[in-house]
GROMACS .gro file of C-alpha atoms in nm:
model
  134
    1MET     CA    1   0.000   0.000   0.000
    2ILE     CA    2   0.133   0.343  -0.093
    3TYR     CA    3   0.020   0.606   0.154
    4GLU     CA    4   0.253   0.900   0.094
    5MET     CA    5   0.457   1.055  -0.188
    6THR     CA    6   0.765   1.273  -0.201
    7VAL     CA    7   0.916   1.426  -0.515
    8GLN     CA    8   1.255   1.597  -0.519
    9VAL     CA    9   1.401   1.864  -0.745
   10ARG     CA   10   1.756   1.991  -0.723
   11VAL     CA   11   1.881   2.346  -0.753
   12LYS     CA   12   2.239   2.469  -0.779
   13ASP     CA   13   2.184   2.763  -0.542
   14MET     CA   14   1.972   2.673  -0.240
   15SER     CA   15   1.898   3.025  -0.121
   16LYS     CA   16   1.774   3.125  -0.468
   17GLY     CA   17   1.593   2.793  -0.507
   18GLN     CA   18   1.414   2.825  -0.175
   19ALA     CA   19   1.315   3.183  -0.259
   20TRP     CA   20   1.184   3.078  -0.603
   21TYR     CA   21   0.972   2.792  -0.467
   22LYS     CA   22   0.850   3.010  -0.180
   23ILE     CA   23   0.698   3.241  -0.445
   24LEU     CA   24   0.563   2.948  -0.649
   25PHE     CA   25   0.381   2.805  -0.346
   26ASN     CA   26   0.307   3.148  -0.199
   27ARG     CA   27   0.438   3.041   0.144
   28GLU     CA   28   0.742   2.936   0.344
   29PRO     CA   29   0.863   2.573   0.344
   30ASP     CA   30   0.694   2.341   0.592
   31PHE     CA   31   1.017   2.168   0.691
   32ILE     CA   32   1.387   2.257   0.673
   33PRO     CA   33   1.570   1.970   0.843
   34HIS     CA   34   1.922   2.085   0.749
   35LYS     CA   35   2.120   2.319   0.527
   36GLY     CA   36   2.063   2.269   0.155
   37PHE     CA   37   1.719   2.112   0.190
   38ALA     CA   38   1.358   2.237   0.222
   39GLU     CA   39   1.019   2.068   0.191
   40TRP     CA   40   0.668   2.188   0.115
   41GLN     CA   41   0.368   1.971   0.188
   42ILE     CA   42   0.155   2.023  -0.120
   43LEU     CA   43  -0.135   1.804  -0.006
   44GLN     CA   44  -0.176   1.569   0.287
   45GLY     CA   45   0.092   1.306   0.232
   46CYS     CA   46   0.238   1.473  -0.079
   47TRP     CA   47   0.567   1.661  -0.042
   48LEU     CA   48   0.801   1.849  -0.273
   49GLN     CA   49   1.163   1.851  -0.162
   50VAL     CA   50   1.402   2.115  -0.292
   51ALA     CA   51   1.762   2.006  -0.245
   52GLU     CA   52   2.090   2.174  -0.328
   53GLY     CA   53   2.272   1.985  -0.601
   54ASN     CA   54   2.295   1.928  -0.973
   55PRO     CA   55   1.952   1.921  -1.138
   56SER     CA   56   1.866   1.612  -1.341
   57PRO     CA   57   1.845   1.686  -1.713
   58GLN     CA   58   1.488   1.747  -1.825
   59SER     CA   59   1.344   1.680  -1.481
   60GLY     CA   60   0.967   1.676  -1.449
   61PRO     CA   61   0.731   1.820  -1.508
   62ILE     CA   62   0.572   1.808  -1.168
   63ARG     CA   63   0.208   1.888  -1.242
   64LEU     CA   64  -0.002   2.081  -0.992
   65GLY     CA   65  -0.379   2.131  -1.006
   66ILE     CA   66  -0.483   2.491  -0.942
   67GLU     CA   67  -0.804   2.690  -0.935
   68SER     CA   68  -0.722   2.951  -1.202
   69ILE     CA   69  -0.440   2.901  -1.449
   70ARG     CA   70  -0.485   3.251  -1.593
   71ASN     CA   71  -0.450   3.414  -1.250
   72GLU     CA   72  -0.139   3.206  -1.175
   73ARG     CA   73   0.012   3.299  -1.511
   74VAL     CA   74  -0.020   3.670  -1.425
   75ARG     CA   75   0.119   3.617  -1.073
   76LEU     CA   76   0.412   3.394  -1.173
   77LYS     CA   77   0.513   3.592  -1.482
   78SER     CA   78   0.521   3.904  -1.266
   79LEU     CA   79   0.696   3.763  -0.959
   80LEU     CA   80   0.921   3.496  -1.115
   81ASN     CA   81   0.981   3.649  -1.460
   82ILE     CA   82   0.868   3.335  -1.639
   83ASP     CA   83   0.886   3.412  -2.009
   84HIS     CA   84   0.738   3.097  -2.157
   85PHE     CA   85   0.396   3.035  -2.001
   86GLU     CA   86   0.154   2.938  -2.274
   87ILE     CA   87  -0.185   2.798  -2.173
   88HIS     CA   88  -0.298   2.502  -2.382
   89GLU     CA   89  -0.636   2.340  -2.415
   90ARG     CA   90  -0.802   2.084  -2.639
   91GLU     CA   91  -1.168   2.001  -2.653
   92GLU     CA   92  -1.107   1.631  -2.579
   93VAL     CA   93  -0.886   1.705  -2.276
   94PRO     CA   94  -1.067   1.795  -1.951
   95VAL     CA   95  -0.802   2.045  -1.836
   96LYS     CA   96  -0.621   2.359  -1.947
   97TRP     CA   97  -0.248   2.330  -1.886
   98ALA     CA   98   0.084   2.511  -1.902
   99THR     CA   99   0.438   2.386  -1.855
  100PHE     CA  100   0.745   2.595  -1.775
  101GLN     CA  101   1.081   2.550  -1.605
  102ASP     CA  102   1.235   2.679  -1.288
  103PRO     CA  103   1.571   2.856  -1.333
  104TRP     CA  104   1.755   2.521  -1.294
  105GLY     CA  105   1.564   2.340  -1.568
  106ASN     CA  106   1.316   2.145  -1.351
  107GLY     CA  107   0.981   2.114  -1.528
  108ILE     CA  108   0.673   2.257  -1.356
  109GLY     CA  109   0.324   2.208  -1.493
  110LEU     CA  110   0.000   2.367  -1.383
  111PHE     CA  111  -0.347   2.256  -1.482
  112GLU     CA  112  -0.703   2.370  -1.425
  113TYR     CA  113  -1.015   2.159  -1.475
  114ARG     CA  114  -1.236   2.310  -1.742
  115ASP     CA  115  -1.543   2.177  -1.562
  116ARG     CA  116  -1.547   2.353  -1.224
  117SER     CA  117  -1.764   2.077  -1.074
  118VAL     CA  118  -1.480   1.826  -1.133
  119MET     CA  119  -1.239   2.057  -0.951
  120LYS     CA  120  -1.486   2.087  -0.663
  121GLU     CA  121  -1.519   1.705  -0.646
  122GLN     CA  122  -1.141   1.669  -0.630
  123ILE     CA  123  -1.115   1.927  -0.353
  124GLU     CA  124  -1.393   1.753  -0.158
  125LEU     CA  125  -1.205   1.422  -0.188
  126ILE     CA  126  -0.901   1.583  -0.032
  127LEU     CA  127  -1.055   1.820   0.222
  128GLY     CA  128  -1.392   1.657   0.283
  129LYS     CA  129  -1.724   1.818   0.215
  130ASP     CA  130  -1.676   2.109   0.452
  131GLU     CA  131  -1.811   2.392   0.236
  132ARG     CA  132  -1.612   2.648   0.436
  133MET     CA  133  -1.299   2.515   0.268
  134LEU     CA  134  -1.429   2.560  -0.090
   0.00000   0.00000   0.00000
């Protein structure tokens, strides 16, 4: 049984890497156990580790579901100077998506469900049906 997941990306400069991911997630890391390492809990049991080191060639993308891909594009282009952030969509695909890279070449993908009710169902699966959280 798999009950938890951790994904790691590597950055050559930890202070810059931690600052970049802090902006991406719009918050401080949840756990910094030692120098050169920081973790964000993305969802219950799902962690992203940022570690100092040599990035793997063509790493990722790590895909993250978000509420509004257009709002995130504006925020991230402004705060992180992401040049290539094109939103894609196809009628047969239930999501809009965009893929870009962090400054070290790690792939990051964002997606938004086109049908808002599907997004709400996914959130309810994670958080429960407490309407205050939606």
